[in-house]
Tab-separated table of C-alpha atoms in Angstrom:
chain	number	residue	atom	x	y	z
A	238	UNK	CA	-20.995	-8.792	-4.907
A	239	UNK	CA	-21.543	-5.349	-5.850
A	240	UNK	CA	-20.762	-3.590	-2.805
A	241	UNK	CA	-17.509	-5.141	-3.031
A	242	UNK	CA	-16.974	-4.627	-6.533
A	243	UNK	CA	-16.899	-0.984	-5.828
A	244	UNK	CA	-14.313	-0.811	-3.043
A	245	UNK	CA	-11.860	-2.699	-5.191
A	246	UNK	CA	-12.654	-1.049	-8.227
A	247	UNK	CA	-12.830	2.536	-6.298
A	248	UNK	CA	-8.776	2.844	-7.467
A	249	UNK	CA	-8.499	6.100	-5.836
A	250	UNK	CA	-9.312	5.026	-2.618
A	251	UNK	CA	-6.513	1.970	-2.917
A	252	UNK	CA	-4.957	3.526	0.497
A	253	UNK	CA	-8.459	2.680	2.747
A	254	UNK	CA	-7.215	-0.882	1.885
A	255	UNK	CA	-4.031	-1.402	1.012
A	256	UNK	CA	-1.914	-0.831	4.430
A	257	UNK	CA	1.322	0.421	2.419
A	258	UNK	CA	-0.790	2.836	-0.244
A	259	UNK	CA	0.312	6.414	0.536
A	260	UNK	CA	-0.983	9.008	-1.933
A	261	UNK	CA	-2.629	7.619	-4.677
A	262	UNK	CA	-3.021	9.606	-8.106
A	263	UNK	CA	-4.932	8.098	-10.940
A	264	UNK	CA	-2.732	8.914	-14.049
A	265	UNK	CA	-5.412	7.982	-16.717
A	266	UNK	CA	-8.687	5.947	-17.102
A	267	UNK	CA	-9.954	4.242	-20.439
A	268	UNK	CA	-12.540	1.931	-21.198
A	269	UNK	CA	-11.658	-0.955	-18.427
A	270	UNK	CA	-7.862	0.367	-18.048
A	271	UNK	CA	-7.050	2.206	-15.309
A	272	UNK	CA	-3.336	3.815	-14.515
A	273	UNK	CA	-2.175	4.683	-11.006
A	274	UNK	CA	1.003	5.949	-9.294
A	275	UNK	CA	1.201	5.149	-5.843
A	276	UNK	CA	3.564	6.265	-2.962
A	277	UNK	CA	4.578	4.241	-0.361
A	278	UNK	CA	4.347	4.896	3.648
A	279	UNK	CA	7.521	4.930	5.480
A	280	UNK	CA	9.617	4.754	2.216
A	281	UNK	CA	10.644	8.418	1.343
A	282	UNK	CA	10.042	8.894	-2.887
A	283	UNK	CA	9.255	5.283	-3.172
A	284	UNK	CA	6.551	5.379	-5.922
A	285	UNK	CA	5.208	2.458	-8.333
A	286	UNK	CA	3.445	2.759	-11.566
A	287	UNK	CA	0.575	0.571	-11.659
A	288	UNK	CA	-1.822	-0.652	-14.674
A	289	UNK	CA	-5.073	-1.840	-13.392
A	290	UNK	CA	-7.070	-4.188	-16.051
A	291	UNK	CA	-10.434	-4.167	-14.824
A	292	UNK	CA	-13.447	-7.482	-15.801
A	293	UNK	CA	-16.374	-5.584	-13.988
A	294	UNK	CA	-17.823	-7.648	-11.044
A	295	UNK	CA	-15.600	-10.023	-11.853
A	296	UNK	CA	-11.278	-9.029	-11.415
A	297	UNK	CA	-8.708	-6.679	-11.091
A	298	UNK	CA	-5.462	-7.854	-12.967
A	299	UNK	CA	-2.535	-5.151	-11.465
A	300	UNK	CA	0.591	-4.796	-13.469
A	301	UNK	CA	2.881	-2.936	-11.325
A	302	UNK	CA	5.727	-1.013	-12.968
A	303	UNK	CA	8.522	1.388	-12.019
A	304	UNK	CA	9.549	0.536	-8.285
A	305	UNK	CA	11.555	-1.876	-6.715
A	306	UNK	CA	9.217	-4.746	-7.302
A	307	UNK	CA	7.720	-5.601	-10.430
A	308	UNK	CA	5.198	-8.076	-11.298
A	309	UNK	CA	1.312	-8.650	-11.302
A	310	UNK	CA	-1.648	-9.054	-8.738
A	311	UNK	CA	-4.963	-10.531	-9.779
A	312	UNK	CA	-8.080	-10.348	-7.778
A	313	UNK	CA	-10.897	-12.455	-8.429
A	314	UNK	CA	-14.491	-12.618	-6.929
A	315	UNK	CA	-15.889	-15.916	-6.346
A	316	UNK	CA	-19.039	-15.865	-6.112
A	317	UNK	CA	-20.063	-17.830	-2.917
A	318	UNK	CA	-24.052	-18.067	-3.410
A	319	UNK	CA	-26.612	-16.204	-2.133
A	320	UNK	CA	-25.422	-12.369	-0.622
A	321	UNK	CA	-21.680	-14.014	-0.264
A	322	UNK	CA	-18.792	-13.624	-2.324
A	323	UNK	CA	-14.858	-13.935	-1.595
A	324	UNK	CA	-12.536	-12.526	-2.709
A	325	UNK	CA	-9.007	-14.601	-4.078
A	326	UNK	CA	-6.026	-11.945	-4.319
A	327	UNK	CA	-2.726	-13.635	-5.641
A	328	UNK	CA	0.978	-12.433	-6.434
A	329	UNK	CA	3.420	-13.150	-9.170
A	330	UNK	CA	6.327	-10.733	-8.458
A	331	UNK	CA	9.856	-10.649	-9.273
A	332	UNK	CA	12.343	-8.744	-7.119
A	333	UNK	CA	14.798	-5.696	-9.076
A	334	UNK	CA	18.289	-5.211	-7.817
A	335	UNK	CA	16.889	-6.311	-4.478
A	336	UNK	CA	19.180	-9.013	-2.262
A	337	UNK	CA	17.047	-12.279	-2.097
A	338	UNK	CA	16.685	-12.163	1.845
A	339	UNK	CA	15.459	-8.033	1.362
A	340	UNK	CA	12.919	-9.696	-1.219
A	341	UNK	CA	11.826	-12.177	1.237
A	342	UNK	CA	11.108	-9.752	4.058
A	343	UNK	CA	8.959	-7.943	0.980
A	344	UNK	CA	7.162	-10.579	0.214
A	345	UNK	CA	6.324	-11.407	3.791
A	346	UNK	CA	5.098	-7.749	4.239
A	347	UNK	CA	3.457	-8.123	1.275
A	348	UNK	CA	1.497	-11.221	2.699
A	349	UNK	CA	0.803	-9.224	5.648
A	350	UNK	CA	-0.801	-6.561	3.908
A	351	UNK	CA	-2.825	-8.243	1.550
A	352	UNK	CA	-4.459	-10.544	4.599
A	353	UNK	CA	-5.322	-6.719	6.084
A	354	UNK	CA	-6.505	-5.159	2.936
A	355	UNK	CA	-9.004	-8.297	2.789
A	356	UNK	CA	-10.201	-7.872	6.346
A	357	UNK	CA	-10.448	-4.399	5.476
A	358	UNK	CA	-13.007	-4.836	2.612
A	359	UNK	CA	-14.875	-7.579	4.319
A	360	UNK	CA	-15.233	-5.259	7.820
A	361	UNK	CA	-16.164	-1.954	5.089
A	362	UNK	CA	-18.622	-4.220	2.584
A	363	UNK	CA	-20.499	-5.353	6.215
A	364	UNK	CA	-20.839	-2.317	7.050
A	365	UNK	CA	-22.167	-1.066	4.148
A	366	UNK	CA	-24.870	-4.051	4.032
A	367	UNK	CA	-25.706	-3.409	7.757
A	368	UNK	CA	-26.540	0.470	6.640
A	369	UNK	CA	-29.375	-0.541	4.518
């Protein structure tokens, strides 16, 4: 649980995860609220705003702001028992000025991604528990 509470809560290292995270600059950090602007790879000056509500050890709620897509992403550990925990990442988006078959292909990406960015963590958090 803790291992993996600090990748996902290690904001300025969103790129190791996140397949589409370019350059990541954290804006400003207070109490559990952190702001991020992120660029994009392969999108030239495609940047988002993001506000990052953090419940330690427990979720990540992600408002993201100022791009083409707007919306939220919550991630939750669940607690699995005994040195296991997963982690539940889920979407609420909404596209802006995007065609609905341009906001499909997003979305698809976007399902891509986030099924990498979890094998990601898991491959990084075993790796971290093997080094002890």
């Amino acid at each position: 649980g803790d291992e993996i509470w600090n990748l996902v809560s290690d904001l300025a290292n969103e790129g190791d995860y996140w397949p589409s995270c370019g350059d990541v600059q954290v804006l400003d950090s207070h109490d559990n609220v952190v702001e991020i602007e992120v660029s994009f790879l392969g999108a030239r000056n495609l940047r988002s705003r993001e506000f990052h509500l953090l419940d330690p050890k427990k979720s990540i709620s992600t408002r993201l702001t100022g791009g083409p897509i707007v919306g939220e992403r919550n991630l939750v550990l669940v607690p699995m028992g005994r040195n296991s925990t997963r982690v539940d990442v889920e979407w609420r988006l909404e596209p802006r000025g995007l065609s609905s078959f341009a906001f499909g292909l997003i979305s698809r990406e976007i399902a891509t991604q986030t099924e990498e960015a979890l094998n990601r963590i898991e491959e990084s958090t075993e790796a971290i528990c093997y080094q002890k």
